[in-house]
């Protein structure tokens, strides 16, 4: 379970010792990275090469443990660009908590799309679709790697690992293996509860009138959500902060590295796609009609890579997924003071929420 309170983050000396012990290399300095919910540090070795250390200070070790093993397996089994895992420290070492060391990847990070041309936006969205397809094509049960899987073909739920005391070969598991509708309902509870608390930026009453309808829409979600045809590994946070960008071989803007697999699940691929659609397109262009063009491009790019019909993507589950993600942005993420026209953005948000509620009804 997620801890009720975040542990104190380790100091730089302890992190330096942990990185030295894990890598066998002298450490020159460490710098905290203000990203994510767990403790993350950039480590510079004495030879000026760099790495990233991530420690379980908010998630429990059981929740964070799958990330490095999943990254290793994805690197071995797919073309998805992910950081190399340099070391995994199960016993906590000098930090006393589970941690691991990753290669430091270079690339461009952007917070919004304002600095991109329309052509670059299209290139980025197409790349996001292709990379999500690569992730969702991957099957843990068929992986020929050093990590095994206990997951049945129809199981859904949080992706977990067997503990180090349960055998020499780590194995992927799901926490409970529940029906997808029940899993999604539990996922929906957090953003919906945030909206119910009306944590809406500068104006705590901004969306208060929408709260009862949003909460009511999810009361029957466990029964309303259809099971996925074939459960996939889900990233669940495929947004701009977790993508390092760069030019591809053709000079187009592409995704160089996908970061942060700190909360993976197994379930309906559409959840990842809807989250990516809202986070990388609709939130960025809430009042722009061309967002619809980008959403269609995202789905076509994804479907082409997976060899499916793009018309299969938007089913009765999709409005639920979009509404959950939008509830998250509504409650805590939007900087209203930075909006050029807050009134227009608010109208767009309201219209979008009402559209999804109408689809759910």
mmCIF file with all atom_site columns, C-alpha atoms in Angstrom, residues 17-107:
data_model
loop_
_atom_site.group_PDB
_atom_site.id
_atom_site.type_symbol
_atom_site.label_atom_id
_atom_site.label_alt_id
_atom_site.label_comp_id
_atom_site.label_asym_id
_atom_site.label_entity_id
_atom_site.label_seq_id
_atom_site.pdbx_PDB_ins_code
_atom_site.Cartn_x
_atom_site.Cartn_y
_atom_site.Cartn_z
_atom_site.occupancy
_atom_site.B_iso_or_equiv
_atom_site.pdbx_formal_charge
_atom_site.auth_seq_id
_atom_site.auth_comp_id
_atom_site.auth_asym_id
_atom_site.auth_atom_id
_atom_site.pdbx_PDB_model_num
ATOM 1  C CA . UNK A 1 17  ? 27.163 5.860  -0.342  1.00 0.00 ? 17  UNK A CA 1
ATOM 2  C CA . UNK A 1 18  ? 24.209 3.964  -1.786  1.00 0.00 ? 18  UNK A CA 1
ATOM 3  C CA . UNK A 1 19  ? 25.201 4.796  -5.370  1.00 0.00 ? 19  UNK A CA 1
ATOM 4  C CA . UNK A 1 20  ? 28.825 3.857  -4.688  1.00 0.00 ? 20  UNK A CA 1
ATOM 5  C CA . UNK A 1 21  ? 27.845 0.541  -3.095  1.00 0.00 ? 21  UNK A CA 1
ATOM 6  C CA . UNK A 1 22  ? 25.387 -0.303 -5.891  1.00 0.00 ? 22  UNK A CA 1
ATOM 7  C CA . UNK A 1 23  ? 27.715 0.587  -8.760  1.00 0.00 ? 23  UNK A CA 1
ATOM 8  C CA . UNK A 1 24  ? 31.184 0.012  -7.337  1.00 0.00 ? 24  UNK A CA 1
ATOM 9  C CA . UNK A 1 25  ? 32.168 3.471  -8.603  1.00 0.00 ? 25  UNK A CA 1
ATOM 10 C CA . UNK A 1 26  ? 33.368 6.611  -6.862  1.00 0.00 ? 26  UNK A CA 1
ATOM 11 C CA . UNK A 1 27  ? 30.709 9.327  -6.622  1.00 0.00 ? 27  UNK A CA 1
ATOM 12 C CA . UNK A 1 28  ? 31.518 12.997 -7.119  1.00 0.00 ? 28  UNK A CA 1
ATOM 13 C CA . UNK A 1 29  ? 28.177 14.511 -6.097  1.00 0.00 ? 29  UNK A CA 1
ATOM 14 C CA . UNK A 1 30  ? 24.414 13.976 -5.972  1.00 0.00 ? 30  UNK A CA 1
ATOM 15 C CA . UNK A 1 31  ? 21.586 16.389 -6.745  1.00 0.00 ? 31  UNK A CA 1
ATOM 16 C CA . UNK A 1 32  ? 17.913 15.934 -5.789  1.00 0.00 ? 32  UNK A CA 1
ATOM 17 C CA . UNK A 1 33  ? 15.485 15.903 -8.715  1.00 0.00 ? 33  UNK A CA 1
ATOM 18 C CA . UNK A 1 34  ? 12.168 17.543 -7.902  1.00 0.00 ? 34  UNK A CA 1
ATOM 19 C CA . UNK A 1 35  ? 10.050 15.126 -9.912  1.00 0.00 ? 35  UNK A CA 1
ATOM 20 C CA . UNK A 1 36  ? 7.786  12.295 -8.906  1.00 0.00 ? 36  UNK A CA 1
ATOM 21 C CA . UNK A 1 37  ? 6.506  11.221 -5.516  1.00 0.00 ? 37  UNK A CA 1
ATOM 22 C CA . UNK A 1 38  ? 9.481  9.122  -4.403  1.00 0.00 ? 38  UNK A CA 1
ATOM 23 C CA . UNK A 1 39  ? 13.032 10.333 -3.740  1.00 0.00 ? 39  UNK A CA 1
ATOM 24 C CA . UNK A 1 40  ? 14.962 10.774 -7.000  1.00 0.00 ? 40  UNK A CA 1
ATOM 25 C CA . UNK A 1 41  ? 18.573 11.929 -7.337  1.00 0.00 ? 41  UNK A CA 1
ATOM 26 C CA . UNK A 1 42  ? 20.964 12.617 -10.161 1.00 0.00 ? 42  UNK A CA 1
ATOM 27 C CA . UNK A 1 43  ? 24.294 10.985 -9.372  1.00 0.00 ? 43  UNK A CA 1
ATOM 28 C CA . UNK A 1 44  ? 27.530 12.193 -10.947 1.00 0.00 ? 44  UNK A CA 1
ATOM 29 C CA . UNK A 1 45  ? 30.368 9.707  -10.767 1.00 0.00 ? 45  UNK A CA 1
ATOM 30 C CA . UNK A 1 46  ? 34.027 10.665 -10.488 1.00 0.00 ? 46  UNK A CA 1
ATOM 31 C CA . UNK A 1 47  ? 34.483 10.084 -14.238 1.00 0.00 ? 47  UNK A CA 1
ATOM 32 C CA . UNK A 1 48  ? 31.647 12.596 -14.926 1.00 0.00 ? 48  UNK A CA 1
ATOM 33 C CA . UNK A 1 49  ? 29.215 9.935  -16.130 1.00 0.00 ? 49  UNK A CA 1
ATOM 34 C CA . UNK A 1 50  ? 25.767 10.252 -14.593 1.00 0.00 ? 50  UNK A CA 1
ATOM 35 C CA . UNK A 1 51  ? 22.996 8.016  -13.285 1.00 0.00 ? 51  UNK A CA 1
ATOM 36 C CA . UNK A 1 52  ? 19.651 8.377  -11.530 1.00 0.00 ? 52  UNK A CA 1
ATOM 37 C CA . UNK A 1 53  ? 18.854 6.837  -8.131  1.00 0.00 ? 53  UNK A CA 1
ATOM 38 C CA . UNK A 1 54  ? 15.230 6.259  -7.138  1.00 0.00 ? 54  UNK A CA 1
ATOM 39 C CA . UNK A 1 55  ? 14.219 5.257  -3.598  1.00 0.00 ? 55  UNK A CA 1
ATOM 40 C CA . UNK A 1 56  ? 10.891 4.155  -2.127  1.00 0.00 ? 56  UNK A CA 1
ATOM 41 C CA . UNK A 1 57  ? 10.035 7.008  0.213   1.00 0.00 ? 57  UNK A CA 1
ATOM 42 C CA . UNK A 1 58  ? 6.332  7.330  -0.646  1.00 0.00 ? 58  UNK A CA 1
ATOM 43 C CA . UNK A 1 59  ? 5.417  4.079  -2.325  1.00 0.00 ? 59  UNK A CA 1
ATOM 44 C CA . UNK A 1 60  ? 6.147  1.001  -0.297  1.00 0.00 ? 60  UNK A CA 1
ATOM 45 C CA . UNK A 1 61  ? 8.902  -1.304 -1.519  1.00 0.00 ? 61  UNK A CA 1
ATOM 46 C CA . UNK A 1 62  ? 6.218  -3.713 -2.805  1.00 0.00 ? 62  UNK A CA 1
ATOM 47 C CA . UNK A 1 63  ? 4.778  -0.997 -5.049  1.00 0.00 ? 63  UNK A CA 1
ATOM 48 C CA . UNK A 1 64  ? 8.081  0.361  -6.354  1.00 0.00 ? 64  UNK A CA 1
ATOM 49 C CA . UNK A 1 65  ? 9.821  -3.013 -6.797  1.00 0.00 ? 65  UNK A CA 1
ATOM 50 C CA . UNK A 1 66  ? 8.246  -3.826 -10.193 1.00 0.00 ? 66  UNK A CA 1
ATOM 51 C CA . UNK A 1 67  ? 9.660  -0.726 -11.908 1.00 0.00 ? 67  UNK A CA 1
ATOM 52 C CA . UNK A 1 68  ? 13.298 -1.771 -12.430 1.00 0.00 ? 68  UNK A CA 1
ATOM 53 C CA . UNK A 1 69  ? 12.358 -5.360 -13.268 1.00 0.00 ? 69  UNK A CA 1
ATOM 54 C CA . UNK A 1 70  ? 9.774  -4.164 -15.763 1.00 0.00 ? 70  UNK A CA 1
ATOM 55 C CA . UNK A 1 71  ? 12.285 -1.758 -17.313 1.00 0.00 ? 71  UNK A CA 1
ATOM 56 C CA . UNK A 1 72  ? 14.808 -4.580 -17.705 1.00 0.00 ? 72  UNK A CA 1
ATOM 57 C CA . UNK A 1 73  ? 12.208 -6.821 -19.323 1.00 0.00 ? 73  UNK A CA 1
ATOM 58 C CA . UNK A 1 74  ? 10.928 -4.104 -21.671 1.00 0.00 ? 74  UNK A CA 1
ATOM 59 C CA . UNK A 1 75  ? 14.502 -3.310 -22.724 1.00 0.00 ? 75  UNK A CA 1
ATOM 60 C CA . UNK A 1 76  ? 15.110 -6.988 -23.500 1.00 0.00 ? 76  UNK A CA 1
ATOM 61 C CA . UNK A 1 77  ? 11.790 -7.768 -25.156 1.00 0.00 ? 77  UNK A CA 1
ATOM 62 C CA . UNK A 1 78  ? 10.547 -4.618 -26.934 1.00 0.00 ? 78  UNK A CA 1
ATOM 63 C CA . UNK A 1 79  ? 11.648 -1.611 -28.979 1.00 0.00 ? 79  UNK A CA 1
ATOM 64 C CA . UNK A 1 80  ? 10.261 0.760  -26.342 1.00 0.00 ? 80  UNK A CA 1
ATOM 65 C CA . UNK A 1 81  ? 13.029 3.241  -25.415 1.00 0.00 ? 81  UNK A CA 1
ATOM 66 C CA . UNK A 1 82  ? 13.515 2.974  -21.648 1.00 0.00 ? 82  UNK A CA 1
ATOM 67 C CA . UNK A 1 83  ? 16.480 3.678  -19.338 1.00 0.00 ? 83  UNK A CA 1
ATOM 68 C CA . UNK A 1 84  ? 18.938 0.870  -18.659 1.00 0.00 ? 84  UNK A CA 1
ATOM 69 C CA . UNK A 1 85  ? 18.843 -0.491 -15.105 1.00 0.00 ? 85  UNK A CA 1
ATOM 70 C CA . UNK A 1 86  ? 22.303 -0.363 -13.544 1.00 0.00 ? 86  UNK A CA 1
ATOM 71 C CA . UNK A 1 87  ? 21.581 -1.873 -10.118 1.00 0.00 ? 87  UNK A CA 1
ATOM 72 C CA . UNK A 1 88  ? 18.699 -3.007 -7.877  1.00 0.00 ? 88  UNK A CA 1
ATOM 73 C CA . UNK A 1 89  ? 19.186 -2.909 -4.108  1.00 0.00 ? 89  UNK A CA 1
ATOM 74 C CA . UNK A 1 90  ? 16.626 -5.171 -2.486  1.00 0.00 ? 90  UNK A CA 1
ATOM 75 C CA . UNK A 1 91  ? 18.003 -5.011 1.069   1.00 0.00 ? 91  UNK A CA 1
ATOM 76 C CA . UNK A 1 92  ? 17.851 -1.212 1.299   1.00 0.00 ? 92  UNK A CA 1
ATOM 77 C CA . UNK A 1 93  ? 21.612 -0.784 1.687   1.00 0.00 ? 93  UNK A CA 1
ATOM 78 C CA . UNK A 1 94  ? 22.736 2.519  3.242   1.00 0.00 ? 94  UNK A CA 1
ATOM 79 C CA . UNK A 1 95  ? 19.294 4.056  2.636   1.00 0.00 ? 95  UNK A CA 1
ATOM 80 C CA . UNK A 1 96  ? 17.308 1.426  4.503   1.00 0.00 ? 96  UNK A CA 1
ATOM 81 C CA . UNK A 1 97  ? 14.646 1.371  1.755   1.00 0.00 ? 97  UNK A CA 1
ATOM 82 C CA . UNK A 1 98  ? 14.349 -0.349 -1.606  1.00 0.00 ? 98  UNK A CA 1
ATOM 83 C CA . UNK A 1 99  ? 16.128 1.621  -4.329  1.00 0.00 ? 99  UNK A CA 1
ATOM 84 C CA . UNK A 1 100 ? 17.601 1.206  -7.779  1.00 0.00 ? 100 UNK A CA 1
ATOM 85 C CA . UNK A 1 101 ? 20.028 2.919  -10.117 1.00 0.00 ? 101 UNK A CA 1
ATOM 86 C CA . UNK A 1 102 ? 19.210 3.854  -13.732 1.00 0.00 ? 102 UNK A CA 1
ATOM 87 C CA . UNK A 1 103 ? 21.230 5.318  -16.544 1.00 0.00 ? 103 UNK A CA 1
ATOM 88 C CA . UNK A 1 104 ? 20.788 9.071  -16.936 1.00 0.00 ? 104 UNK A CA 1
ATOM 89 C CA . UNK A 1 105 ? 19.172 9.725  -20.310 1.00 0.00 ? 105 UNK A CA 1
ATOM 90 C CA . UNK A 1 106 ? 19.555 12.934 -22.263 1.00 0.00 ? 106 UNK A CA 1
ATOM 91 C CA . UNK A 1 107 ? 16.664 14.538 -24.078 1.00 0.00 ? 107 UNK A CA 1
#
